[in-house]
Coordinates of C-alpha atoms in Angstrom, one line a residue:
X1 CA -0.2 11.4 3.7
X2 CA -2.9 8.9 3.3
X3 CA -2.4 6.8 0.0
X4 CA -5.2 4.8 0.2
X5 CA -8.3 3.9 2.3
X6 CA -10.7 0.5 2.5
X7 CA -14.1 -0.2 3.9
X8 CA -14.5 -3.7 6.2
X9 CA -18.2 -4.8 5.5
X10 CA -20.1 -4.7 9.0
X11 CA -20.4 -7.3 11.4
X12 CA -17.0 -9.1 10.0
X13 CA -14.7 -7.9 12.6
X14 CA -14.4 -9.4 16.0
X15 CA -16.3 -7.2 18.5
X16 CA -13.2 -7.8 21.0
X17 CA -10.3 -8.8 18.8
X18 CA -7.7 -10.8 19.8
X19 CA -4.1 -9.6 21.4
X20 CA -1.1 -10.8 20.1
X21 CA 0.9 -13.5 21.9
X22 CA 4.1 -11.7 22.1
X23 CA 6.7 -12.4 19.9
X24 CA 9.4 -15.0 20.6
X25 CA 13.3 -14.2 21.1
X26 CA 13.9 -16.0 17.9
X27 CA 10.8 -13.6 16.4
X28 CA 12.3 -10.3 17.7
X29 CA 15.8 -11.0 17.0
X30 CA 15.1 -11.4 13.6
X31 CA 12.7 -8.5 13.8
X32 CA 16.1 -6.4 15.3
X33 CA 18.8 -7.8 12.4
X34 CA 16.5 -7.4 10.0
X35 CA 15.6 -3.4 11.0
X36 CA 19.4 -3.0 11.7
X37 CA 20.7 -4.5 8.2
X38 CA 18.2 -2.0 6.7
X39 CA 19.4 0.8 9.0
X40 CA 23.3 0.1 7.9
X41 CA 22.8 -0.5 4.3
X42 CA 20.8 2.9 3.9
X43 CA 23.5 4.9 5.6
X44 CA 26.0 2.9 3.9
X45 CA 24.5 3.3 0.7
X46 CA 24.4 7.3 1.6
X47 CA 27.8 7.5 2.5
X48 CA 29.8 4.8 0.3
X49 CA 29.6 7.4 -2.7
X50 CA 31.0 10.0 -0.4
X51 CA 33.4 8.2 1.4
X52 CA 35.1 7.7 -1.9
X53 CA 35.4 11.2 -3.1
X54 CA 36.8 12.0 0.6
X55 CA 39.5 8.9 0.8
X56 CA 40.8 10.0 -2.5
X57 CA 40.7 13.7 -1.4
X58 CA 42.6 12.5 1.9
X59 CA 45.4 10.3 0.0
X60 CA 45.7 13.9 -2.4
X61 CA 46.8 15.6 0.3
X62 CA 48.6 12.4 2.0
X63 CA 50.8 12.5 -1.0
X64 CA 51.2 16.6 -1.0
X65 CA 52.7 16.7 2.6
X66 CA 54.8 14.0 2.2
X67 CA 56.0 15.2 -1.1
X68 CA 56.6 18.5 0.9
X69 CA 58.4 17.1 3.8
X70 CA 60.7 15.7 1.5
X71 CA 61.2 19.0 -0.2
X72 CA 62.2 20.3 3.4
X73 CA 64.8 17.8 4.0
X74 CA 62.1 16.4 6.8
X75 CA 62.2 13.3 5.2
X76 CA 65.5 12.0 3.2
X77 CA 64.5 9.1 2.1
X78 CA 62.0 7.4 0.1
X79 CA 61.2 4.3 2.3
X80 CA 60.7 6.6 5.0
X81 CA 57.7 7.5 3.2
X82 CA 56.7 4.6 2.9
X83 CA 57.3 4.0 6.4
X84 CA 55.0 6.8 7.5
X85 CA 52.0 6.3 5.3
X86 CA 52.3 2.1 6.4
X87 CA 51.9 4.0 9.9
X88 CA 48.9 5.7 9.1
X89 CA 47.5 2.5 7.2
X90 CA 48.4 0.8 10.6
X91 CA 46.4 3.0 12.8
X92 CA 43.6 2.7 10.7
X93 CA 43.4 -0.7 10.6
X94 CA 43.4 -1.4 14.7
X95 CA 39.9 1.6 14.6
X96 CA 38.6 -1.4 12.7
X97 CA 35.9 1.7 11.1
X98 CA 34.7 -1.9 8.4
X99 CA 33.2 -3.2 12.0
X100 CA 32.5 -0.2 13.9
X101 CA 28.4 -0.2 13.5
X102 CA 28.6 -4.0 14.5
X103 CA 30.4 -4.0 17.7
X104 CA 28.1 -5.0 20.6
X105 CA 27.2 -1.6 23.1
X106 CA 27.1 -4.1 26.3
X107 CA 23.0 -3.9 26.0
X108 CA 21.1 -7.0 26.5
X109 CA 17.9 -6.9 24.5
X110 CA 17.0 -9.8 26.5
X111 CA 18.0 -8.5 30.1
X112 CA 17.9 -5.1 31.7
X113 CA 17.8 -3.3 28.0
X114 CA 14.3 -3.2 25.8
X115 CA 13.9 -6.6 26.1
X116 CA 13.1 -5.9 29.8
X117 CA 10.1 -3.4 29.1
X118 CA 7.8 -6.1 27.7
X119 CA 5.4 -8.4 29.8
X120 CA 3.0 -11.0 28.0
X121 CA 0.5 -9.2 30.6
X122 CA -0.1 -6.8 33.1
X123 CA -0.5 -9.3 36.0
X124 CA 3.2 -9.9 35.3
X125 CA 4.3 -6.7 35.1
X126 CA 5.9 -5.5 38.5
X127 CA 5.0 -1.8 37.7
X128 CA 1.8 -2.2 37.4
X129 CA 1.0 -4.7 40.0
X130 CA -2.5 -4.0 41.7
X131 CA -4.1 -2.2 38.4
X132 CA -7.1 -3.2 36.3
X133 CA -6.2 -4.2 32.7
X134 CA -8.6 -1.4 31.7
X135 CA -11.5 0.9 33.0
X136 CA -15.0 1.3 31.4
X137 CA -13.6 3.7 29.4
X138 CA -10.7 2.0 27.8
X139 CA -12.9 -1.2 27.6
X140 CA -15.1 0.5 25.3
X141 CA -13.1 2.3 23.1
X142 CA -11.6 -1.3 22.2
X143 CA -15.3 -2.8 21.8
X144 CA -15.9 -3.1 18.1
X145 CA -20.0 -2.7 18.0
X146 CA -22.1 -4.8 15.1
X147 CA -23.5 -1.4 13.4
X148 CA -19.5 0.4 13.4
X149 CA -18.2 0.7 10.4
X150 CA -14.4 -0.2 9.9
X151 CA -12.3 1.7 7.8
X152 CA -8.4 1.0 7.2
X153 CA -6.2 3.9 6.6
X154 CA -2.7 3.5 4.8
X155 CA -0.7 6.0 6.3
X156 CA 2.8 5.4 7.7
X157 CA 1.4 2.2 9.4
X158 CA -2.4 1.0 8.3
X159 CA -4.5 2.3 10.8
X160 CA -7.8 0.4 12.1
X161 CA -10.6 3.3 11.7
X162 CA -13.9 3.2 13.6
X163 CA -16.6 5.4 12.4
X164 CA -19.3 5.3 14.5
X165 CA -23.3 5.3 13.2
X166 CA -24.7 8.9 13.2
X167 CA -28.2 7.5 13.8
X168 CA -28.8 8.4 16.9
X169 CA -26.9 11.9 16.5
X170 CA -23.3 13.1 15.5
X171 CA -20.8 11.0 13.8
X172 CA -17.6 10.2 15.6
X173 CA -14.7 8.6 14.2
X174 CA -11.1 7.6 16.0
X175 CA -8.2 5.1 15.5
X176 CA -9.1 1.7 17.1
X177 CA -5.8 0.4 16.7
X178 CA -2.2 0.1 14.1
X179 CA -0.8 -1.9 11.9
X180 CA 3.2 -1.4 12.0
X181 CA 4.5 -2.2 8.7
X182 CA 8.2 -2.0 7.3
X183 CA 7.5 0.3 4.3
X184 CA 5.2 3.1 3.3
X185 CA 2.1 1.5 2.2
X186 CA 0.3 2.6 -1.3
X187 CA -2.8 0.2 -1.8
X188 CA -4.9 -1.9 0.3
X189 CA -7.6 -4.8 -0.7
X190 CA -9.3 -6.1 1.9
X191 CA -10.0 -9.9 1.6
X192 CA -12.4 -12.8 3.9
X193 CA -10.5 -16.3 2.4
X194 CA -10.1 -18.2 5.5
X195 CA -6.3 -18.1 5.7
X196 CA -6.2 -19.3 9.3
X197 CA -9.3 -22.1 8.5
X198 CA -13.2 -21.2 9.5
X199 CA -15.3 -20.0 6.6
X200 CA -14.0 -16.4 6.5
X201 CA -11.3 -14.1 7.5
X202 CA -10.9 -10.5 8.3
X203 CA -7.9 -9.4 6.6
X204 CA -6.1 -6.6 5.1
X205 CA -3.7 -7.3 1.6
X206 CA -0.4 -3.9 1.8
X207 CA 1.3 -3.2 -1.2
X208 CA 4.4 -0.8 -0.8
X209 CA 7.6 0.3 -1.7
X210 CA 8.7 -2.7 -1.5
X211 CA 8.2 -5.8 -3.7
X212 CA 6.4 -8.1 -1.5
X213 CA 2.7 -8.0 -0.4
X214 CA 2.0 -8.3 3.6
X215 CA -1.2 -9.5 4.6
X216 CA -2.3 -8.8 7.9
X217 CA -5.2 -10.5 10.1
X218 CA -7.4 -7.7 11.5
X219 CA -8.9 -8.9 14.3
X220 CA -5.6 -9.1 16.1
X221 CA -4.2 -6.0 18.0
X222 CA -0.6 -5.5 18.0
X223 CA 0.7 -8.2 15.8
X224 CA 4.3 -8.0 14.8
X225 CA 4.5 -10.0 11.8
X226 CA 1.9 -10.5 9.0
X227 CA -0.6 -13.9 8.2
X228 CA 1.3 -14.4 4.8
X229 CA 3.6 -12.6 2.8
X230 CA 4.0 -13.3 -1.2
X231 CA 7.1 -12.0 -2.9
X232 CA 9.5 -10.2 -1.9
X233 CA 13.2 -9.9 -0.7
X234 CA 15.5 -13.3 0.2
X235 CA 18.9 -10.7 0.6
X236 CA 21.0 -8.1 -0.2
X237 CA 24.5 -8.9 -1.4
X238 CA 27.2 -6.0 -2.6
X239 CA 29.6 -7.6 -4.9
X240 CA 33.0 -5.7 -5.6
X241 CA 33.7 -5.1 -9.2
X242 CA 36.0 -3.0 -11.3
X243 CA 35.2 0.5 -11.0
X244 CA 33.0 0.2 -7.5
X245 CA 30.4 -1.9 -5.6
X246 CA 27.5 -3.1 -7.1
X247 CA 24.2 -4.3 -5.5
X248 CA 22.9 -7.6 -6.0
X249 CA 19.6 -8.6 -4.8
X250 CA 17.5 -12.2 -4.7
X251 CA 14.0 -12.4 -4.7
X252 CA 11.7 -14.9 -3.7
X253 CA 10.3 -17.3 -6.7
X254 CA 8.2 -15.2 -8.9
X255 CA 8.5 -12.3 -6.5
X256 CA 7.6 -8.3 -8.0
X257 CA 11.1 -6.9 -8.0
X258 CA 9.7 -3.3 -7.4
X259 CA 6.9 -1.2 -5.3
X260 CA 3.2 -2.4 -5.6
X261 CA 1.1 0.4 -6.5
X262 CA -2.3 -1.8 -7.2
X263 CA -4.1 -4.6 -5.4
X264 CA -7.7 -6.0 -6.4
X265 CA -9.1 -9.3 -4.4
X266 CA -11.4 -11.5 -6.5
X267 CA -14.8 -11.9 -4.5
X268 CA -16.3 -14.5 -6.2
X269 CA -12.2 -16.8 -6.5
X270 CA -12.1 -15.9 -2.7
X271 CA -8.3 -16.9 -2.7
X272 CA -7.3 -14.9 -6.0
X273 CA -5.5 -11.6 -5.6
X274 CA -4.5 -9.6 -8.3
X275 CA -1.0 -7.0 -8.2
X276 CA -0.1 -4.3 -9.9
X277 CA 3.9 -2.8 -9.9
X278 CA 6.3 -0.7 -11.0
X279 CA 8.4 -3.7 -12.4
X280 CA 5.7 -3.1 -14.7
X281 CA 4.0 -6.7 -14.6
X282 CA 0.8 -7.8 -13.1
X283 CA 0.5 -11.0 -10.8
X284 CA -2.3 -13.3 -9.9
X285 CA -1.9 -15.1 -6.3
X286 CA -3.0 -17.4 -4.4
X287 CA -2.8 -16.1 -0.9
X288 CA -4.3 -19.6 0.7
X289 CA -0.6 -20.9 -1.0
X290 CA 0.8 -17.9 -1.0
X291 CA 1.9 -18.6 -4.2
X292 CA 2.1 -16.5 -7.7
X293 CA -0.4 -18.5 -10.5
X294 CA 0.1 -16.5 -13.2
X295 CA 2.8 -13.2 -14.4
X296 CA 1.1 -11.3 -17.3
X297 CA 3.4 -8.6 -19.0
X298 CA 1.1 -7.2 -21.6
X299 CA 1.9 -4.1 -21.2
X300 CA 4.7 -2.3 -22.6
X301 CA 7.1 0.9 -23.2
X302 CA 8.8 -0.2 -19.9
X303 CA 6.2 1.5 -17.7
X304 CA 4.6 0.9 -14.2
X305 CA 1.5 -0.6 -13.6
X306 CA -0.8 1.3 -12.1
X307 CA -4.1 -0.2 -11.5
X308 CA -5.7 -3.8 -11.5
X309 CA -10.0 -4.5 -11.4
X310 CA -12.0 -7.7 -11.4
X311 CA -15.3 -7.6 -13.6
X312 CA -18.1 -7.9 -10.7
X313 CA -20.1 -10.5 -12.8
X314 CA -17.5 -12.1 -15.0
X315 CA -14.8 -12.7 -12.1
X316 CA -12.4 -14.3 -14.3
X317 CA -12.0 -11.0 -16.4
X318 CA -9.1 -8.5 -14.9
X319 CA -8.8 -4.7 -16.4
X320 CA -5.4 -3.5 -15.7
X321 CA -4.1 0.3 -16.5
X322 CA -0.6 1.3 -16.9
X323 CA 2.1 5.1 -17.7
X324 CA 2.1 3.2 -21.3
X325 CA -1.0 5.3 -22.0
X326 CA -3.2 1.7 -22.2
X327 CA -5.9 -0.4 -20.6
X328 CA -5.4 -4.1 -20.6
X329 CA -8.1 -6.5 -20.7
X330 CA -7.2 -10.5 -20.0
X331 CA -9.8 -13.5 -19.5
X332 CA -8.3 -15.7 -17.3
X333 CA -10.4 -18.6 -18.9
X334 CA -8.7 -18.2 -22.1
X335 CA -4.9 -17.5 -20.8
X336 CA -3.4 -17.9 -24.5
X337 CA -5.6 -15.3 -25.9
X338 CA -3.7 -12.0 -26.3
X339 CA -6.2 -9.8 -24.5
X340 CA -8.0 -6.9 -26.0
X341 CA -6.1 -3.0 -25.1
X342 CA -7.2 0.4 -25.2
X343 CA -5.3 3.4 -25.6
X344 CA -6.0 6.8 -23.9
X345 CA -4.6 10.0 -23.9
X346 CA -2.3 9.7 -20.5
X347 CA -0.9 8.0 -17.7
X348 CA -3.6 5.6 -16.1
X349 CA -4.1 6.8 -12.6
X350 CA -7.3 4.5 -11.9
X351 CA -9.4 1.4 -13.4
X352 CA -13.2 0.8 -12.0
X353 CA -15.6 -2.0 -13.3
X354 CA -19.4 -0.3 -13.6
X355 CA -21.2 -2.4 -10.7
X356 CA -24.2 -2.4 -12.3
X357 CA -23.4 -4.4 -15.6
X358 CA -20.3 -6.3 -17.3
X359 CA -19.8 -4.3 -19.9
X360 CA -18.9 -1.0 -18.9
X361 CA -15.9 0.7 -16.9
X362 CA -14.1 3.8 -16.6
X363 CA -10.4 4.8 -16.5
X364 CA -9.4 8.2 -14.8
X365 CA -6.1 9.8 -16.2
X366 CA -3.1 12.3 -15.0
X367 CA -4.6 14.8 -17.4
X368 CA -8.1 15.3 -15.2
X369 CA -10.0 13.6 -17.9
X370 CA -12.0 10.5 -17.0
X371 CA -13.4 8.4 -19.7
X372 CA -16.1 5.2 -20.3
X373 CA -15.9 2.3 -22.0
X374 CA -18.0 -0.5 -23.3
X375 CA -15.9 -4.0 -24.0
X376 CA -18.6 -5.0 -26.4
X377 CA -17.0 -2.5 -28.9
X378 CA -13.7 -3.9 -28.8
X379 CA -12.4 -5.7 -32.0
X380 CA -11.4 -9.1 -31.8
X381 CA -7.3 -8.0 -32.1
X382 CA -5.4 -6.8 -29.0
X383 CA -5.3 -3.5 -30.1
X384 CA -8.8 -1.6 -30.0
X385 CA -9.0 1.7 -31.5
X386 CA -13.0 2.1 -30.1
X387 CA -13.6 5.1 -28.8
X388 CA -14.8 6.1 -25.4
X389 CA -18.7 6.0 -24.5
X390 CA -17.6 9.4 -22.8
X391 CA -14.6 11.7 -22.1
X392 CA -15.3 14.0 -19.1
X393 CA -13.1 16.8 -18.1
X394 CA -13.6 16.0 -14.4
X395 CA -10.1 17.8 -13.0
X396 CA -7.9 20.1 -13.1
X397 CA -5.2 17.8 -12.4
X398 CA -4.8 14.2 -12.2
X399 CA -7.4 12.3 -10.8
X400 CA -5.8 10.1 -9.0
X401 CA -8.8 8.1 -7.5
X402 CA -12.6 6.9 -8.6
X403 CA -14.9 4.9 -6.6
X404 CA -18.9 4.0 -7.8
X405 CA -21.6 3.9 -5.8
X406 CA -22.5 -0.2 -5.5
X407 CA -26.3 1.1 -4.9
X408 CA -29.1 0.0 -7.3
X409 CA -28.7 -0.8 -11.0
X410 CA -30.3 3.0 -11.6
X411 CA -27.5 4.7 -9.9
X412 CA -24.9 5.7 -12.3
X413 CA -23.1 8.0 -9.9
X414 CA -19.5 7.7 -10.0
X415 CA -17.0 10.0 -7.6
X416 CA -13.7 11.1 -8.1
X417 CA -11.0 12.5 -6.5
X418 CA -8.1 14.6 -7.6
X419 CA -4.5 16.4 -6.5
X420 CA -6.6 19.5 -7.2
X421 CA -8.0 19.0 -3.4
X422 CA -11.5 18.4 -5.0
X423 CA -13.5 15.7 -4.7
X424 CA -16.8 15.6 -6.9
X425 CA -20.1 13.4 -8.2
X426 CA -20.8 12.6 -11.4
X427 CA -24.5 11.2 -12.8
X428 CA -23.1 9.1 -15.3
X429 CA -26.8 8.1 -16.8
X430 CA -27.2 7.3 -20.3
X431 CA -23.2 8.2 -21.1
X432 CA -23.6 11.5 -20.6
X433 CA -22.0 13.2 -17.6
X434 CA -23.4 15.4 -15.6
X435 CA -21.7 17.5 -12.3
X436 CA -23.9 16.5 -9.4
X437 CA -21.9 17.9 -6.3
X438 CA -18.6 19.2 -5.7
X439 CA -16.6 19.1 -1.9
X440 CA -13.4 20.3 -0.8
X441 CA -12.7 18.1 2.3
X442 CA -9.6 19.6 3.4
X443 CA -7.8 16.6 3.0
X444 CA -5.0 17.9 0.6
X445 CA -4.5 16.8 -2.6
X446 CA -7.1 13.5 -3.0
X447 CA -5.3 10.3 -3.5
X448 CA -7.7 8.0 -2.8
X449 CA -11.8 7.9 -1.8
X450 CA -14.2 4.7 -1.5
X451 CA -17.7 4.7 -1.2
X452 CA -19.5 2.1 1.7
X453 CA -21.0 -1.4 0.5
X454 CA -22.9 -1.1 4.2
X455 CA -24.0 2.9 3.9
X456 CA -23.5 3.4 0.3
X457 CA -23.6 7.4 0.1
X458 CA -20.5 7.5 2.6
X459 CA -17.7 8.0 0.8
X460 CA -14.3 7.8 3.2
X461 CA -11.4 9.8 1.3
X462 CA -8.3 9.9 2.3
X463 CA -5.0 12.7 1.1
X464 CA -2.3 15.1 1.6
X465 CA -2.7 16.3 4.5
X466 CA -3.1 13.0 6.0
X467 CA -6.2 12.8 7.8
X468 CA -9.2 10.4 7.4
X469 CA -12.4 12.2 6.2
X470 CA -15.8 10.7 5.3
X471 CA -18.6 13.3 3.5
X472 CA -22.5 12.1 4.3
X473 CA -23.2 12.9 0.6
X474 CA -26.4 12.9 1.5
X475 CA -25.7 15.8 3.4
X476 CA -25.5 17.8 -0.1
X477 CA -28.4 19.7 -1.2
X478 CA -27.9 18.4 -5.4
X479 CA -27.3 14.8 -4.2
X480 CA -30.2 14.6 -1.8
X481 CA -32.4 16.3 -4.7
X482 CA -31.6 13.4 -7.0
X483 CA -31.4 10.5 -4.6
X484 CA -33.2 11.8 -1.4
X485 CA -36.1 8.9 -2.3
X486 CA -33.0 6.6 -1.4
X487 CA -32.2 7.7 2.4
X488 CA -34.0 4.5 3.5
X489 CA -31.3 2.0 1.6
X490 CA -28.4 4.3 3.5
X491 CA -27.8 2.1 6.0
X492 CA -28.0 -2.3 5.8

């Protein structure tokens, strides 16, 4: 499936990005131990439970036969019991089964094994002495042009999308290149603070599954290890106690200790990213330090995090949405002040700032319902009873994504996307709703959809089914009524 999707603005990537030097032996080694210790400890973890059951199943009927060899006369005394089952204890011990995933297999990553399949190019490769690098074809396809758009696609690995301008005819879109990554990615944020020096950067912020966030340079091709990671994992320990194993696990200093569902980059603080997680806690970092500024834990009833935002005109303001049935707002200028917090009716699948003014944004829920909200109604305590500007019934099921359009301050239209496999726009003029298409892309249930700074009525969504679709919404006979007058600001 595709969890999430994010736009790179034009003319920001290299139009020939950079290849990898490949990786050192120290590099790969601890690529290897690191993918093998994960390997072992999941199948241990699997089978510990029933290797248990089955060792005290095996000494059941240890004790039974002996028991009944002794009945028989078979076995006349007691230390001959003994005897036997020290044989059997013996036996075991020389399989050495503790070490058995351990022992070497006589392959040489470094020789004639894997190690031996790699060249840093193809000049060096005996196999393919006396060929080009690449034909006219394969040249181009690698070519990133200055009017492509970029999209990146968090599937099992983050894929490097071009979609290519329709202009001059069709569209075409295709993978450019992937991003290998350890976990299944559930959020992106791309970010330009020049983590590498220069003015900008080209990169790509993963949250996963697992606790740390990667950050990945996109104008390299087949990178093996990320720019900068914050958080995550130090080791895994099992410590034997009474009663079993249990697992102990260190984290890096002020590390999430579970999945990251939410990432929002600050444009304006170009080195401030915000996190959302399941440990239910939200994070500020600074990814040119790679260091966490600031853990908020404002919200409560032990429940994940699901969504971070930074106002668009007031950057130091982050809106944060959580399964405790609340929206958080914190001002990072006035970090002692409690914060002000909405409730709504269900779990918070989604958090967007209105583009066009400070005031407003919306929240979408697991219900289907999507609802507005202007922070000049909220009392001066943390809890705010105001009610919403608007409740719409967008969804049959949860809408798990919304995205607004950033074109013109009198374009209120807002889309949204839902595990009911519908994706629709809403004219959200003057708080009152209105339906202004609906689209079933055939991309499963809808988990996530983002409209183009560059071509704002492109809207790339991404699902189920796990292919990349972007709907020319221009291409729809309601939104070209309304905003047909509009074609000309498509494109930058």
């Amino acid at each position: 499936m595709i969890a999430a999707v994010s736009w790179v603005p034009k003319g920001v990537s290299k139009s020939v990005p950079d290849v990898a030097d490949p990786p050192s032996k120290d590099e790969v080694e601890e690529i290897l131990k690191s993918n093998l210790e994960k390997s072992v400890e999941s199948e241990n973890e699997e089978q510990d439970e029933g290797m248990d059951a089955e060792a005290a199943k095996k000494g059941e009927v240890v004790s039974q036969a002996l028991a009944a060899a002794d009945a028989l006369g078979k076995a006349s005394k007691s230390t001959t019991s003994s005897s036997n089952f020290q044989d059997i204890t013996d036996g075991l011990q020389e399989l050495n089964m503790e070490d058995y995933d351990d022992e070497d297999d006589g392959i040489d990553i470094f020789g004639a094994g894997i190690g031996g399949t790699y060249y840093p190019s193809n000049d060096m490769d005996p196999y393919l002495q006396g060929q080009a690098d690449y034909d006219s074809e394969e040249l181009e396809d690698v070519i990133i042009k200055a009017e492509d758009a970029v999209l990146i696609c968090a599937r099992n690995e983050d894929e490097v999308w071009i979609y290519e301008d329709p202009a001059g005819g069709d569209s075409n879109m295709y993978v450019h290149h992937d991003i290998i990554i350890p976990a299944f990615p559930l959020c992106l944020a791309w970010l330009d603070c020049p983590i590498k020096g220069g003015e900008k950067g080209n990169f790509i912020a993963v949250g996963s599954m697992e606790p740390s966030i990667e950050i990945w340079d996109l104008d390299i091709m087949d990178e093996v290890q990320p720019s900068v990671v914050l958080g995550g994992i130090v080791e895994k320990k099992k410590k034997k106690k009474k009663g079993g194993k249990k697992k102990s696990i260190k984290y890096k200093e002020d590390s999430h200790t579970d999945a990251v569902l939410g990432l929002a980059w600050n444009k304006e603080y170009r080195n401030i990213l915000a996190s959302a997680s399941a440990d239910k806690l939200v994070k500020i970092w600074d990814v040119a330090t790679g260091k966490c500024d600031i853990t908020m834990a404002h919200h409560t009833d032990k429940a994940s995090v699901q969504a971070v935002a930074w106002n668009h005109h007031v950057p130091q303001v982050l809106l944060s949405g959580s399964f405790d049935h609340t929206v958080v707002l914190k001002d990072g200028r006035i970090p002692s002040h409690t914060g002000f917090k909405w409730s709504v009716s269900a779990d918070v699948e989604s958090v967007a700032w209105d583009p066009h003014t400070e005031h407003s944004f919306v929240v979408s829920l697991e219900n289907g319902t999507v609802s507005g909200f202007d922070i000049r109604a909220a009392k001066s305590d943390q809890s705010s009873d105001s009610k919403p500007s608007f409740t719409l019934h967008a969804h049959d099921k949860a809408v798990c994504t919304i995205s607004y359009n950033p074109l013109a301050p009198n374009v209120h239209l807002l889309a949204t996307g839902s595990t009911d496999k519908m994706v629709k726009l809403w004219d959200l003029s003057n708080n009152q709703p209105s339906c202004v298409a609906s689209n079933n892309p055939k991309a499963g249930a809808v988990f996530s959809i983002s409209f183009s700074e560059d071509s704002p009525f492109l809207l790339a969504i991404g699902g189920s089914k796990g292919r990349l679709e972007v709907w020319d919404t221009l291409s729809d006979a309601g939104v070209s009524r309304r905003y047909g007058n509009l074609r000309n600001q498509n494109r930058s």
